[in-house]
Short mmCIF file of C-alpha atoms (C1' of nucleotides) in Angstrom, two decimals:
data_model
loop_
_atom_site.label_atom_id
_atom_site.label_comp_id
_atom_site.label_asym_id
_atom_site.label_seq_id
_atom_site.Cartn_x
_atom_site.Cartn_y
_atom_site.Cartn_z
CA MET A 1 154.52 -91.45 -39.44
CA ASP A 2 153.02 -94.16 -41.61
CA ALA A 3 151.46 -97.55 -41.66
CA PHE A 4 152.36 -99.68 -44.50
CA TYR A 5 150.67 -102.65 -46.03
CA ALA A 6 151.73 -105.27 -48.76
CA SER A 7 149.79 -107.94 -50.38
CA VAL A 8 151.25 -110.76 -52.01
CA GLU A 9 150.06 -111.33 -55.49
CA LEU A 10 150.12 -114.46 -57.58
CA LEU A 11 153.37 -113.54 -59.16
CA ARG A 12 154.18 -117.17 -59.84
CA TYR A 13 150.99 -117.75 -61.85
CA PRO A 14 150.40 -114.98 -64.15
CA GLN A 15 147.95 -117.04 -66.15
CA LEU A 16 145.65 -116.69 -63.09
CA LYS A 17 145.32 -112.84 -62.95
CA GLY A 18 141.91 -111.70 -62.82
CA LEU A 19 140.51 -115.16 -61.54
CA PRO A 20 139.01 -115.96 -58.35
CA VAL A 21 141.82 -117.61 -56.48
CA VAL A 22 142.07 -118.59 -52.73
CA ILE A 23 145.12 -119.62 -51.06
CA GLY A 24 144.97 -121.49 -48.05
CA GLY A 25 144.50 -125.20 -46.87
CA GLY A 26 147.63 -126.13 -44.57
CA ARG A 27 149.76 -128.99 -45.30
CA ARG A 28 148.72 -129.43 -48.91
CA ARG A 29 151.23 -129.38 -51.62
CA VAL A 30 151.55 -127.48 -55.05
CA ASP A 31 151.46 -130.84 -56.90
CA GLU A 32 148.20 -131.82 -54.97
CA ALA A 33 146.64 -128.64 -56.10
CA ILE A 34 147.57 -129.00 -59.80
CA ARG A 35 146.09 -131.77 -61.59
CA ASN A 36 147.71 -133.29 -64.62
CA LEU A 37 151.11 -131.08 -64.07
CA PRO A 38 152.81 -131.11 -67.35
CA GLU A 39 156.15 -132.28 -67.71
CA GLY A 40 158.98 -129.85 -67.76
CA GLY A 41 157.90 -126.09 -68.90
CA THR A 42 157.47 -123.30 -66.60
CA LEU A 43 154.84 -122.46 -64.06
CA ALA A 44 153.18 -119.97 -66.60
CA ASP A 45 152.71 -122.97 -68.88
CA ILE A 46 150.36 -124.47 -66.66
CA PRO A 47 146.88 -124.39 -68.16
CA VAL A 48 144.13 -122.73 -65.95
CA ASP A 49 142.28 -125.94 -66.18
CA ALA A 50 145.04 -127.79 -64.40
CA PHE A 51 144.45 -125.94 -61.22
CA ALA A 52 142.11 -127.53 -58.49
CA ARG A 53 139.03 -125.96 -57.73
CA LEU A 54 137.39 -125.10 -54.34
CA LYS A 55 134.40 -127.53 -55.10
CA ASP A 56 136.80 -130.40 -55.17
CA TYR A 57 138.56 -129.53 -51.99
CA THR A 58 137.91 -131.83 -49.07
CA GLY A 59 139.44 -131.24 -45.50
CA ARG A 60 140.22 -128.60 -42.78
CA GLY A 61 141.71 -125.41 -43.36
CA VAL A 62 141.06 -121.62 -43.69
CA ILE A 63 141.68 -119.17 -46.69
CA THR A 64 145.04 -117.37 -45.68
CA THR A 65 144.38 -114.66 -48.63
CA ALA A 66 142.13 -114.53 -51.58
CA THR A 67 142.22 -112.40 -54.94
CA TYR A 68 139.81 -109.59 -55.31
CA PRO A 69 138.00 -111.29 -57.91
CA ALA A 70 137.52 -114.08 -55.36
CA ARG A 71 136.59 -111.56 -52.47
CA GLN A 72 133.55 -110.42 -54.77
CA PHE A 73 132.01 -113.65 -53.88
CA GLY A 74 132.27 -112.95 -50.02
CA VAL A 75 135.14 -115.11 -49.44
CA GLY A 76 138.12 -113.70 -47.40
CA SER A 77 140.96 -114.40 -44.99
CA ALA A 78 140.45 -116.72 -41.98
CA MET A 79 137.22 -118.09 -43.52
CA GLY A 80 136.79 -121.90 -43.44
CA LEU A 81 137.59 -123.43 -46.74
CA MET A 82 134.45 -125.56 -46.89
CA LYS A 83 132.27 -122.38 -46.24
CA ALA A 84 134.14 -120.63 -49.01
CA ALA A 85 133.66 -123.69 -51.40
CA LYS A 86 129.69 -122.93 -51.11
CA LEU A 87 130.20 -119.26 -51.77
CA CYS A 88 132.46 -119.63 -54.83
CA PRO A 89 133.01 -123.24 -55.76
CA GLN A 90 134.76 -122.44 -59.01
CA ALA A 91 137.61 -120.73 -57.38
CA ILE A 92 141.00 -121.79 -57.88
CA ILE A 93 142.76 -123.13 -54.70
CA LEU A 94 146.50 -122.97 -54.02
CA PRO A 95 148.42 -123.88 -51.23
CA VAL A 96 150.16 -121.63 -48.86
CA ASP A 97 153.84 -121.42 -49.33
CA PHE A 98 155.14 -119.51 -46.30
CA ASP A 99 158.65 -119.92 -47.20
CA GLU A 100 158.22 -118.04 -50.31
CA TYR A 101 156.16 -115.31 -48.42
CA ARG A 102 158.99 -114.95 -45.84
CA ARG A 103 161.40 -114.39 -48.77
CA TYR A 104 159.36 -111.74 -50.16
CA SER A 105 158.67 -110.15 -46.74
CA ARG A 106 162.43 -109.88 -46.06
CA ALA A 107 162.90 -108.41 -49.57
CA PHE A 108 160.26 -105.74 -49.16
CA LYS A 109 161.45 -104.73 -45.77
CA GLN A 110 164.91 -104.50 -46.75
CA ILE A 111 163.90 -102.02 -49.52
CA ILE A 112 162.24 -99.90 -46.93
CA LEU A 113 165.03 -100.16 -44.27
CA GLU A 114 167.28 -98.40 -46.80
CA VAL A 115 165.13 -95.51 -47.19
CA ALA A 116 163.70 -95.43 -43.76
CA PRO A 117 165.60 -96.83 -40.99
CA LEU A 118 162.85 -96.50 -38.20
CA MET A 119 160.67 -99.36 -39.15
CA GLU A 120 158.58 -101.51 -36.87
CA ASP A 121 157.88 -105.18 -37.97
CA ARG A 122 154.26 -106.05 -37.65
CA GLY A 123 154.58 -109.56 -39.40
CA VAL A 124 154.93 -110.75 -42.78
CA ASP A 125 153.00 -107.91 -44.73
CA GLU A 126 153.02 -104.91 -42.57
CA VAL A 127 155.24 -102.55 -41.15
CA TYR A 128 155.04 -99.01 -39.33
CA ILE A 129 157.65 -96.52 -40.56
CA ASP A 130 158.50 -93.33 -38.78
CA PHE A 131 158.77 -90.69 -41.64
CA THR A 132 159.80 -87.90 -39.26
CA ASP A 133 163.47 -87.68 -40.00
CA VAL A 134 163.57 -89.31 -43.47
CA PRO A 135 164.43 -86.70 -46.13
CA GLY A 136 161.57 -85.85 -48.08
CA GLY A 137 159.30 -87.46 -45.54
CA GLN A 138 157.19 -84.33 -44.67
CA ARG A 139 156.80 -83.27 -48.44
CA ASP A 140 153.29 -83.55 -49.62
CA GLY A 141 152.20 -84.64 -46.34
CA GLY A 142 154.39 -87.71 -47.15
CA ARG A 143 152.87 -88.60 -50.24
CA SER A 144 156.12 -88.20 -52.25
CA LEU A 145 158.01 -90.55 -49.94
CA ALA A 146 155.12 -93.11 -49.94
CA ARG A 147 155.16 -93.12 -53.85
CA LEU A 148 159.08 -93.70 -53.93
CA LEU A 149 158.64 -96.77 -51.60
CA GLN A 150 155.76 -98.26 -53.57
CA LYS A 151 157.86 -98.08 -56.81
CA ALA A 152 161.09 -99.30 -55.02
CA ILE A 153 159.09 -102.28 -53.66
CA PHE A 154 157.44 -102.94 -56.90
CA ASP A 155 160.60 -102.96 -58.97
CA ALA A 156 162.40 -105.15 -56.67
CA THR A 157 159.76 -107.62 -55.96
CA GLY A 158 156.62 -107.31 -58.20
CA LEU A 159 154.49 -106.63 -54.94
CA THR A 160 151.98 -103.71 -54.64
CA CYS A 161 151.23 -102.13 -51.35
CA SER A 162 148.83 -99.96 -49.64
CA ILE A 163 150.25 -96.94 -47.62
CA GLY A 164 148.29 -94.59 -45.03
CA VAL A 165 150.27 -91.48 -43.85
CA ALA A 166 148.95 -90.00 -40.58
CA PRO A 167 150.00 -88.22 -37.37
CA ASN A 168 150.25 -91.54 -35.58
CA LYS A 169 150.26 -95.42 -35.97
CA LEU A 170 146.56 -95.86 -34.96
CA ILE A 171 145.15 -93.43 -37.74
CA ALA A 172 147.91 -94.61 -40.37
CA LYS A 173 146.60 -98.14 -40.06
CA MET A 174 143.00 -97.17 -40.65
CA ALA A 175 144.31 -94.79 -43.46
CA SER A 176 146.15 -97.65 -45.21
CA GLU A 177 142.71 -99.36 -45.77
CA PHE A 178 141.21 -96.57 -47.42
CA ASN A 179 142.67 -97.05 -50.94
CA LYS A 180 143.34 -100.65 -51.64
CA PRO A 181 145.24 -102.25 -53.30
CA ASN A 182 148.15 -100.14 -54.28
CA GLY A 183 146.73 -96.86 -52.86
CA ILE A 184 148.31 -94.08 -50.72
CA SER A 185 145.90 -92.29 -48.23
CA ILE A 186 147.04 -89.35 -46.35
CA VAL A 187 145.10 -88.44 -43.18
CA TYR A 188 145.83 -85.05 -41.23
CA GLU A 189 144.57 -84.25 -37.78
CA ASP A 190 141.95 -82.25 -38.95
CA ASP A 191 140.26 -85.11 -41.10
CA LEU A 192 139.40 -86.87 -37.96
CA GLU A 193 135.78 -86.13 -37.85
CA LYS A 194 135.40 -86.41 -41.76
CA LEU A 195 137.34 -89.59 -42.37
CA ILE A 196 137.66 -91.46 -39.03
CA TRP A 197 134.56 -90.91 -37.08
CA PRO A 198 132.42 -92.60 -39.95
CA LEU A 199 134.10 -95.83 -39.58
CA PRO A 200 132.87 -99.04 -37.69
CA CYS A 201 134.61 -99.46 -34.31
CA ARG A 202 135.87 -102.69 -35.67
CA LYS A 203 138.09 -100.94 -37.92
CA VAL A 204 140.26 -99.75 -34.83
CA ASN A 205 143.23 -101.91 -34.37
CA GLY A 206 142.43 -103.52 -31.09
CA ILE A 207 138.59 -103.52 -31.07
CA GLY A 208 137.90 -107.05 -31.84
CA PRO A 209 134.70 -109.13 -32.30
CA LYS A 210 133.98 -109.27 -28.62
CA ALA A 211 134.41 -105.71 -27.94
CA ASP A 212 132.72 -104.56 -30.92
CA GLU A 213 129.81 -106.81 -29.95
CA LYS A 214 129.63 -105.16 -26.51
CA LEU A 215 129.69 -101.50 -27.96
CA LYS A 216 126.97 -102.51 -30.36
CA ARG A 217 124.66 -103.61 -27.31
CA PHE A 218 125.22 -99.96 -26.13
CA GLY A 219 124.22 -98.72 -29.57
CA ILE A 220 127.48 -97.76 -30.41
CA GLU A 221 128.64 -98.57 -34.10
CA THR A 222 131.01 -95.96 -35.17
CA VAL A 223 134.22 -94.46 -33.99
CA GLY A 224 132.21 -91.07 -33.98
CA GLN A 225 129.78 -92.63 -31.66
CA LEU A 226 132.51 -93.95 -29.32
CA ALA A 227 133.88 -90.43 -29.19
CA ALA A 228 130.57 -88.98 -28.28
CA ARG A 229 130.49 -91.08 -25.11
CA ASP A 230 131.75 -89.65 -21.75
CA ARG A 231 135.18 -91.08 -20.90
CA ASP A 232 134.22 -91.94 -17.37
CA TRP A 233 131.30 -93.71 -18.85
CA LEU A 234 133.44 -95.73 -21.04
CA ILE A 235 135.61 -96.60 -17.94
CA ALA A 236 132.57 -97.46 -15.96
CA ASN A 237 131.44 -100.09 -18.67
CA PHE A 238 134.63 -101.18 -20.08
CA GLY A 239 137.33 -101.14 -17.38
CA LYS A 240 139.75 -98.57 -16.30
CA ALA A 241 142.40 -99.25 -18.94
CA THR A 242 140.14 -100.39 -21.83
CA GLY A 243 137.48 -97.62 -21.23
CA ALA A 244 140.29 -94.86 -21.11
CA TRP A 245 142.04 -96.50 -24.25
CA MET A 246 138.76 -96.58 -26.12
CA HIS A 247 138.17 -92.78 -25.41
CA GLU A 248 141.71 -91.99 -26.49
CA VAL A 249 141.61 -93.93 -29.87
CA SER A 250 138.38 -92.48 -30.74
CA TRP A 251 139.61 -88.87 -30.60
CA GLY A 252 142.41 -90.10 -32.74
CA ARG A 253 145.06 -90.10 -30.16
CA ASP A 254 147.94 -92.49 -29.90
CA ASP A 255 151.46 -91.80 -28.86
CA ARG A 256 153.11 -95.23 -28.98
CA PRO A 257 156.42 -94.98 -30.79
CA VAL A 258 157.63 -96.86 -33.71
CA VAL A 259 159.34 -99.74 -32.06
CA THR A 260 162.52 -100.96 -34.38
CA GLU A 261 163.51 -103.90 -32.19
CA SER A 262 162.09 -106.28 -29.68
CA GLU A 263 162.78 -109.90 -28.20
CA PRO A 264 160.53 -112.89 -28.73
CA VAL A 265 158.49 -113.72 -25.64
CA SER A 266 157.73 -117.35 -26.75
CA MET A 267 158.00 -119.99 -29.40
CA SER A 268 155.47 -122.50 -30.28
CA ARG A 269 154.26 -125.29 -32.60
CA GLU A 270 150.89 -126.46 -33.16
CA THR A 271 148.84 -128.92 -35.57
CA THR A 272 145.36 -129.30 -36.33
CA PHE A 273 144.84 -133.13 -37.12
CA GLU A 274 143.44 -134.57 -40.41
CA ARG A 275 140.78 -135.92 -38.19
CA ASP A 276 139.93 -135.77 -34.40
CA LEU A 277 142.01 -137.90 -32.35
CA HIS A 278 141.30 -139.59 -29.06
CA ALA A 279 143.81 -139.88 -26.27
CA VAL A 280 143.04 -143.50 -25.79
CA ARG A 281 142.44 -144.96 -29.29
CA ASP A 282 144.86 -142.91 -31.10
CA ARG A 283 147.52 -142.80 -28.41
CA ALA A 284 150.24 -143.85 -30.62
CA GLU A 285 149.53 -141.43 -33.33
CA LEU A 286 149.07 -138.67 -30.78
CA GLY A 287 152.43 -139.53 -29.08
CA ALA A 288 154.23 -139.18 -32.37
CA ILE A 289 152.78 -135.97 -33.09
CA PHE A 290 153.54 -134.59 -29.72
CA THR A 291 157.03 -135.72 -30.11
CA ARG A 292 157.52 -134.21 -33.44
CA LEU A 293 156.18 -130.66 -32.10
CA CYS A 294 158.74 -130.88 -29.23
CA GLU A 295 161.53 -131.47 -31.84
CA GLN A 296 160.16 -128.60 -33.97
CA VAL A 297 160.01 -126.11 -31.25
CA ALA A 298 163.61 -127.17 -29.83
CA ALA A 299 164.87 -126.61 -33.54
CA ASP A 300 163.26 -123.32 -33.61
CA LEU A 301 164.64 -122.20 -30.37
CA GLN A 302 168.31 -123.58 -31.45
CA ARG A 303 168.06 -121.98 -34.68
CA LYS A 304 167.27 -118.59 -33.47
CA GLY A 305 169.53 -118.77 -30.26
CA TYR A 306 167.02 -118.83 -27.60
CA VAL A 307 166.40 -120.90 -24.46
CA GLY A 308 163.28 -120.95 -22.30
CA LYS A 309 162.17 -122.11 -18.99
CA THR A 310 158.38 -122.16 -19.17
CA ILE A 311 157.14 -125.20 -20.96
CA GLY A 312 153.31 -125.40 -22.28
CA ILE A 313 150.89 -127.39 -24.12
CA LYS A 314 147.68 -126.37 -25.64
CA LEU A 315 144.77 -128.59 -26.69
CA ARG A 316 141.65 -127.88 -28.78
CA TYR A 317 138.86 -130.24 -28.22
CA ASP A 318 136.30 -131.30 -30.84
CA ASP A 319 133.99 -128.64 -29.47
CA PHE A 320 136.73 -126.19 -30.06
CA ARG A 321 137.13 -125.37 -26.33
CA ILE A 322 140.88 -124.65 -25.53
CA ALA A 323 143.03 -125.76 -22.51
CA THR A 324 146.46 -124.98 -21.71
CA ARG A 325 148.79 -126.00 -19.05
CA ASP A 326 152.35 -124.85 -18.52
CA GLN A 327 155.22 -125.65 -15.95
CA THR A 328 158.03 -123.49 -15.30
CA ILE A 329 161.32 -125.65 -14.80
CA GLU A 330 164.48 -124.81 -12.97
CA ARG A 331 166.94 -124.33 -15.94
CA PHE A 332 166.56 -122.76 -19.33
CA THR A 333 166.43 -125.37 -22.07
CA ASP A 334 166.23 -125.77 -25.77
CA ASP A 335 166.21 -129.58 -25.70
CA ALA A 336 163.62 -131.56 -27.40
CA LYS A 337 163.72 -134.34 -24.75
CA THR A 338 163.24 -131.94 -21.75
CA ILE A 339 160.49 -130.07 -23.51
CA ARG A 340 158.77 -133.37 -24.33
CA GLN A 341 159.30 -134.64 -20.78
CA THR A 342 157.87 -131.42 -19.30
CA GLY A 343 155.01 -131.16 -21.63
CA GLY A 344 154.13 -134.79 -20.87
CA LEU A 345 153.49 -133.61 -17.22
CA CYS A 346 151.37 -130.79 -18.54
CA LEU A 347 149.36 -133.30 -20.37
CA LYS A 348 148.70 -135.56 -17.45
CA ARG A 349 146.95 -132.34 -15.74
CA VAL A 350 144.53 -131.81 -18.47
CA PRO A 351 141.21 -133.59 -19.23
CA LEU A 352 141.52 -135.99 -22.18
CA GLU A 353 138.11 -137.66 -22.33
CA ARG A 354 136.95 -135.46 -25.34
CA PRO A 355 138.34 -136.02 -28.97
CA LEU A 356 140.97 -133.50 -29.87
CA ARG A 357 141.28 -131.56 -32.99
CA LEU A 358 144.73 -129.64 -32.13
CA LEU A 359 147.94 -130.21 -30.04
CA GLY A 360 150.41 -127.44 -29.62
CA VAL A 361 153.59 -126.97 -27.65
CA ARG A 362 154.96 -123.76 -26.43
CA VAL A 363 158.15 -122.52 -24.76
CA GLY A 364 158.35 -119.05 -23.02
CA THR A 365 160.13 -117.28 -20.55
CA LEU A 366 162.82 -116.83 -23.14
CA ALA A 367 166.50 -115.65 -22.82
CA LYS A 368 169.22 -115.31 -25.40
CA ALA A 369 171.13 -118.59 -25.37
CA GLY A 370 174.45 -118.29 -23.52
CA SER A 371 173.46 -114.91 -22.07
CA PRO A 372 174.19 -114.52 -18.14
CA GLU A 373 170.41 -114.90 -17.44
CA ALA A 374 170.17 -118.03 -19.18
CA LEU A 375 173.29 -119.55 -17.43
CA ALA A 376 172.30 -118.41 -13.96
CA PRO A 377 170.98 -120.96 -11.72
CA SER A 378 167.44 -120.12 -10.97
CA GLY A 379 165.13 -120.97 -7.78
CA ALA A 380 162.12 -120.31 -9.69
CA GLY A 381 159.81 -123.45 -10.03
CA THR A 382 161.68 -125.48 -7.34
CA HIS A 383 159.76 -124.20 -4.26
CA ARG A 384 156.17 -124.64 -5.83
CA THR A 385 154.64 -127.89 -6.50
CA ALA A 386 152.81 -128.34 -9.70
CA ALA A 387 148.99 -128.77 -9.50
CA GLU A 388 147.89 -132.32 -8.94
CA PRO A 389 146.99 -134.23 -12.12
CA VAL A 390 143.14 -134.30 -12.57
CA ALA A 391 141.37 -137.78 -12.81
CA THR A 392 141.18 -138.56 -16.52
CA THR A 393 140.14 -141.69 -18.25
CA ALA A 394 143.53 -141.92 -19.99
CA SER A 395 146.77 -141.03 -18.46
CA LEU A 396 149.07 -141.43 -21.20
CA PHE A 397 152.09 -139.27 -21.40
"C1'" DT B 1 131.96 -131.00 -44.36
"C1'" DC B 2 132.32 -124.61 -40.64
"C1'" DT B 3 136.42 -122.41 -37.79
"C1'" DG B 4 145.14 -122.54 -39.39
"C1'" DG B 5 149.29 -121.29 -37.06
"C1'" DG B 6 152.25 -118.34 -34.71
"C1'" DG B 7 152.34 -114.53 -31.82
"C1'" DT B 8 151.49 -110.52 -27.86
"C1'" DC B 9 149.27 -108.48 -24.15
"C1'" DC B 10 145.92 -108.37 -20.13
"C1'" DT B 11 143.49 -110.21 -16.05
"C1'" DA B 12 142.91 -112.60 -12.10
"C1'" DG B 13 143.82 -115.79 -8.25
"C1'" DG B 14 147.06 -118.05 -5.24
"C1'" DA B 15 151.65 -119.06 -3.35
"C1'" DC B 16 155.15 -116.86 -1.09
"C1'" DC B 17 158.20 -113.44 0.77
"C1'" DC B 18 158.90 -109.33 3.57
"C1'" DT C 1 141.88 -112.84 18.88
"C1'" DC C 2 141.95 -110.76 14.82
"C1'" DT C 3 144.12 -108.12 11.45
"C1'" DG C 4 148.10 -105.61 7.38
"C1'" DG C 5 149.69 -104.63 2.90
"C1'" DG C 6 152.94 -104.63 -1.26
"C1'" DG C 7 155.63 -107.15 -4.57
"C1'" DT C 8 156.77 -110.99 -7.38
"C1'" DC C 9 156.28 -115.32 -9.66
"C1'" DC C 10 153.40 -118.91 -11.61
"C1'" DT C 11 149.43 -120.52 -13.86
"C1'" DA C 12 145.06 -120.53 -16.97
"C1'" DG C 13 142.25 -118.29 -19.90
"C1'" DG C 14 140.90 -115.05 -23.18
"C1'" DA C 15 140.91 -111.10 -26.58
"C1'" DC C 16 143.26 -109.64 -30.29
"C1'" DC C 17 146.49 -109.32 -34.62
"C1'" DC C 18 148.66 -110.87 -38.96
#
DNA sequence: TCTGGGGTCCTAGGACCC
DNA sequence: TCTGGGGTCCTAGGACCC
């Protein structure tokens, strides 16, 4: 079994190879990022000096990805752009182009599927593959097949990728990080103590900042130290499910299968404003944004052929606290007006005193459009009354 | 001048039903 | 008079991932 990681390179701008470049910044466009864009010519003709620098960037946003030369300055994914500008002001900043990433994502997954049909999609640049029944999958512990995949992907897309091969998904994912970029790592069961136990707990997929912090308070820094703790002690301190899970992963145990198909649970759209907006002062602007988000979610549902019946909203206040409200309606819908109307009821139940920096709209409890489930009348949501609106200074929607 | 957008899963309380 | 559980659905928040 194998985990797989591919990183998008700066294919379109070969002249930027080897330079510190960050990609991020949300709604910006390429032509905003490139000053003095030359008439005609190809992208490769754009002189390096024409690209915008991080020090000139103003506004909100985070880094989506960064080149290795940029990472040497300490910048990396999810870091705020303003903070990154302090660390590496001379870095070139490019806007994200999700449409292009999706095209490359589809292309590299297609290559894999032709060789190894048991593939689990883990997002735009990651997949798990079950090597077990792929011809040649067991040779060299999987190294031959990994090499073959790497080459096929590079030939077709120009993308490099890092691959980890291990007895299960948990270890394969960690192994894929050993040898980046464009490396292959094979980890056998017997390598647990030598290769996995020295790693920080944070490297385990599923141990995030909070759990890591708590583990540190107990003096547990590495996977090995986690493995040394008593299973019952972990359960007593982290709860039945989490404690038992921590014990299993620290011993390298993971029996999750590679899941090749899954249905979406929810679809959502959200946006962070250029500046904080207030429910009273910026009522018109906020209302227009809200309507647009509802239309976008509706279009997403329709394009993908789903309907949903739990409509929700999400706010992020200026202090970064998040509030969500949702309401389940009687019939499945993919209609923008219905979503907007139900979302409006949700907004009436949430405090709106503080300035807002983000608004989101979500539709959950999905069913395939036209399926028996989607068409059946449902009593759910009828016999329950929605919570009373809280008292707010602004009741707008 | 900190901190995006799109997701999944889990927990926990209350309503409601049997 | 007081006292039951189990199960499902809904809602809000939070951790985590890519």
